[in-house]
Coordinates of C-alpha atoms in Angstrom, one line a residue:
M1 CA -35.6 26.8 -1.0
G2 CA -36.4 23.3 -2.2
R3 CA -34.1 20.5 -2.8
D4 CA -32.2 20.1 -6.0
K5 CA -33.0 16.6 -7.4
R6 CA -30.3 16.8 -10.0
N7 CA -27.6 16.5 -7.3
E8 CA -29.1 13.4 -5.8
R9 CA -28.1 11.2 -8.7
S10 CA -24.5 12.5 -8.7
E11 CA -21.9 9.7 -8.8
L12 CA -19.1 11.9 -7.6
Q13 CA -17.1 10.4 -4.7
W14 CA -15.1 12.4 -2.3
T15 CA -13.4 12.0 1.1
K16 CA -12.0 14.3 3.8
W17 CA -8.4 15.3 3.6
I18 CA -7.3 15.7 7.3
K19 CA -4.1 17.7 7.5
A20 CA -3.2 16.4 11.0
H21 CA -3.1 12.8 9.7
R22 CA -0.9 13.9 6.8
L23 CA 1.7 15.4 9.2
L24 CA 2.3 12.1 11.0
P25 CA 5.7 10.4 10.5
A26 CA 3.8 7.2 9.4
W27 CA 2.2 9.2 6.5
R28 CA 5.5 10.7 5.4
A29 CA 7.1 7.2 5.4
L30 CA 4.5 5.9 3.0
S31 CA 5.3 5.5 -0.7
F32 CA 3.2 7.6 -3.2
P33 CA 1.3 4.5 -4.5
A34 CA 0.4 3.7 -0.9
R35 CA -1.0 7.2 -0.3
E36 CA -3.1 6.9 -3.5
A37 CA -4.4 3.5 -2.4
Y38 CA -5.4 4.8 1.0
F39 CA -7.5 7.5 -0.6
H40 CA -9.2 4.9 -2.8
L41 CA -10.0 2.8 0.2
Q42 CA -11.2 5.8 2.2
V43 CA -13.6 6.8 -0.6
R44 CA -15.0 3.2 -0.5
C45 CA -15.7 3.5 3.2
Y46 CA -19.1 5.0 2.4
A47 CA -19.4 4.4 -1.4
D48 CA -20.3 0.7 -1.4
S49 CA -23.2 0.9 1.0
K50 CA -26.8 2.2 0.5
N51 CA -27.8 5.3 2.5
A52 CA -24.1 6.2 3.2
V53 CA -23.7 3.8 6.1
N54 CA -20.2 3.5 7.5
N55 CA -18.9 0.1 6.3
N56 CA -15.4 0.5 7.8
G57 CA -14.0 -2.9 8.6
E58 CA -15.7 -4.4 5.6
I59 CA -13.9 -2.4 2.9
Y60 CA -12.7 -4.6 0.1
R61 CA -11.1 -4.1 -3.2
S62 CA -9.3 -6.8 -5.3
L63 CA -5.7 -6.1 -6.4
R64 CA -6.8 -6.0 -10.1
K65 CA -9.6 -3.5 -9.5
L66 CA -7.4 -1.3 -7.2
A67 CA -4.7 -1.3 -9.8
D68 CA -7.2 -0.2 -12.4
D69 CA -8.4 2.6 -10.1
M70 CA -4.9 3.7 -9.4
G71 CA -3.7 3.3 -13.0
C72 CA -0.8 1.1 -12.1
A73 CA 0.3 -2.6 -12.1
Q74 CA -1.1 -5.2 -9.8
K75 CA 2.3 -5.6 -8.1
T76 CA 2.4 -1.9 -7.3
A77 CA -1.1 -2.1 -5.8
G78 CA -0.1 -5.1 -3.7
T79 CA 3.0 -3.2 -2.5
A80 CA 0.9 -0.2 -1.6
L81 CA -1.5 -2.4 0.5
A82 CA 1.4 -4.1 2.2
D83 CA 3.0 -0.7 3.0
L84 CA -0.3 0.6 4.4
Q85 CA -0.5 -2.4 6.7
A86 CA 3.2 -2.0 7.8
K87 CA 2.6 1.6 8.8
G88 CA -0.7 0.9 10.6
W89 CA -3.1 2.7 8.3
I90 CA -5.1 -0.4 7.5
V91 CA -5.7 -3.7 9.3
C92 CA -6.9 -6.8 7.5
T93 CA -10.2 -8.0 9.0
Q94 CA -10.7 -11.0 6.6
A95 CA -8.1 -12.5 4.5
W96 CA -8.6 -13.1 0.8
E97 CA -9.8 -16.5 -0.4
R98 CA -9.1 -18.3 -3.7
G99 CA -12.3 -19.8 -4.9
T100 CA -12.4 -23.4 -6.1
S101 CA -15.0 -22.5 -8.7
G102 CA -13.0 -19.5 -9.9
S103 CA -14.9 -17.0 -7.8
G104 CA -12.5 -15.8 -5.0
K105 CA -13.1 -13.3 -2.3
A106 CA -11.0 -10.1 -1.9
A107 CA -9.5 -9.2 1.5
H108 CA -11.5 -6.9 3.8
F109 CA -9.8 -4.0 5.5
R110 CA -10.4 -1.6 8.4
L111 CA -9.1 1.9 8.2
T112 CA -7.6 2.6 11.6
M113 CA -8.0 6.4 11.6
L114 CA -11.8 6.2 11.0
P115 CA -14.4 4.8 13.5
T116 CA -16.3 1.6 12.6
A117 CA -20.0 1.2 13.3
K118 CA -19.2 -0.6 16.6
R119 CA -16.1 1.0 18.0
P120 CA -14.0 4.2 17.8
A121 CA -10.9 4.7 15.7
T122 CA -7.8 2.9 17.0
K123 CA -5.2 5.3 15.4
E124 CA -2.2 3.0 15.0
P125 CA -0.3 5.4 12.8
E126 CA 0.1 7.8 15.7
L127 CA 2.0 5.1 17.6
W128 CA 4.2 4.0 14.7
K129 CA 7.9 4.6 14.9
Q130 CA 10.6 4.5 12.2
G131 CA 12.0 0.9 11.9
H132 CA 9.2 -0.6 14.0
D133 CA 6.6 -1.7 11.4
Y134 CA 3.4 -3.5 12.2
P135 CA 3.1 -7.1 11.0
V136 CA 1.7 -7.5 7.4
T137 CA -0.9 -10.2 7.3
V138 CA -2.1 -10.0 3.7
Y139 CA 0.0 -9.3 0.6
R140 CA 3.3 -9.9 2.5
A141 CA 4.9 -11.2 -0.6
Y142 CA 4.6 -7.7 -2.2
L143 CA 6.7 -6.0 0.4
P144 CA 9.9 -4.6 -1.1
K145 CA 13.0 -6.7 -0.5
T146 CA 15.9 -5.2 1.4
Y147 CA 18.7 -4.2 -0.9
N148 CA 22.2 -5.4 0.1
R149 CA 24.6 -3.6 -2.2
A150 CA 27.6 -5.8 -1.3
G151 CA 25.7 -9.1 -1.7
N152 CA 23.7 -8.3 -4.9
L153 CA 26.3 -6.7 -7.1
K154 CA 29.3 -8.4 -8.5
K155 CA 32.1 -6.7 -10.4
Q156 CA 32.3 -8.3 -13.8
N157 CA 35.3 -8.4 -16.2
P158 CA 34.6 -6.6 -19.5
P159 CA 35.0 -8.6 -22.7
H160 CA 38.5 -8.7 -24.1
H161 CA 37.5 -6.8 -27.3
S162 CA 36.2 -3.8 -25.5
G163 CA 39.6 -2.3 -24.7
A164 CA 38.6 -1.6 -21.1
P165 CA 41.1 -2.5 -18.3
L166 CA 40.4 -5.8 -16.7
H167 CA 39.6 -6.1 -13.0
P168 CA 41.3 -9.4 -12.0
T169 CA 40.0 -11.6 -9.2
R170 CA 42.1 -12.4 -6.1
A171 CA 42.9 -15.8 -7.5
Q172 CA 44.2 -14.3 -10.8
L173 CA 46.3 -11.8 -8.7
K174 CA 47.9 -14.6 -6.7
V175 CA 48.9 -16.4 -9.9
V176 CA 50.5 -13.3 -11.3
S177 CA 52.4 -12.4 -8.2
Q178 CA 53.9 -15.8 -7.7

């Protein structure tokens, strides 16, 4: 049987879905946008090179293009990349650069569960534990802020015309009780 030349020009991209990786606690702790971003980066591991050479360690995607691929906002894509770094799924090999002439360079990443051309996979997500995240070197500003319920919320008095009962402050209660 001869080869089918129609399939050689196919632009479909695919990647392996390894079930053992998806059962790890580090995968379950990821947000859904981070899982989607990981698959987009994993597809690019062989897509950007000629002759399907492993380019792990040199995978790059700007926030704007990754957000377009995922169909979300740039902030969501940045949060996803920061979450992937915190759980050990990706490691930054080269930080992004802001170009002086308007042509910047995107950050380069290495997927830790896949081997590179020069060394085997390091598999940091297998060592990850709840509450012990890895340091985030790129897109740290996109990490979600911790939410302190007592410090972020204040009880407000409703307007007088609403008819709702007022919640007086301590100072107002002291004045009334004296």
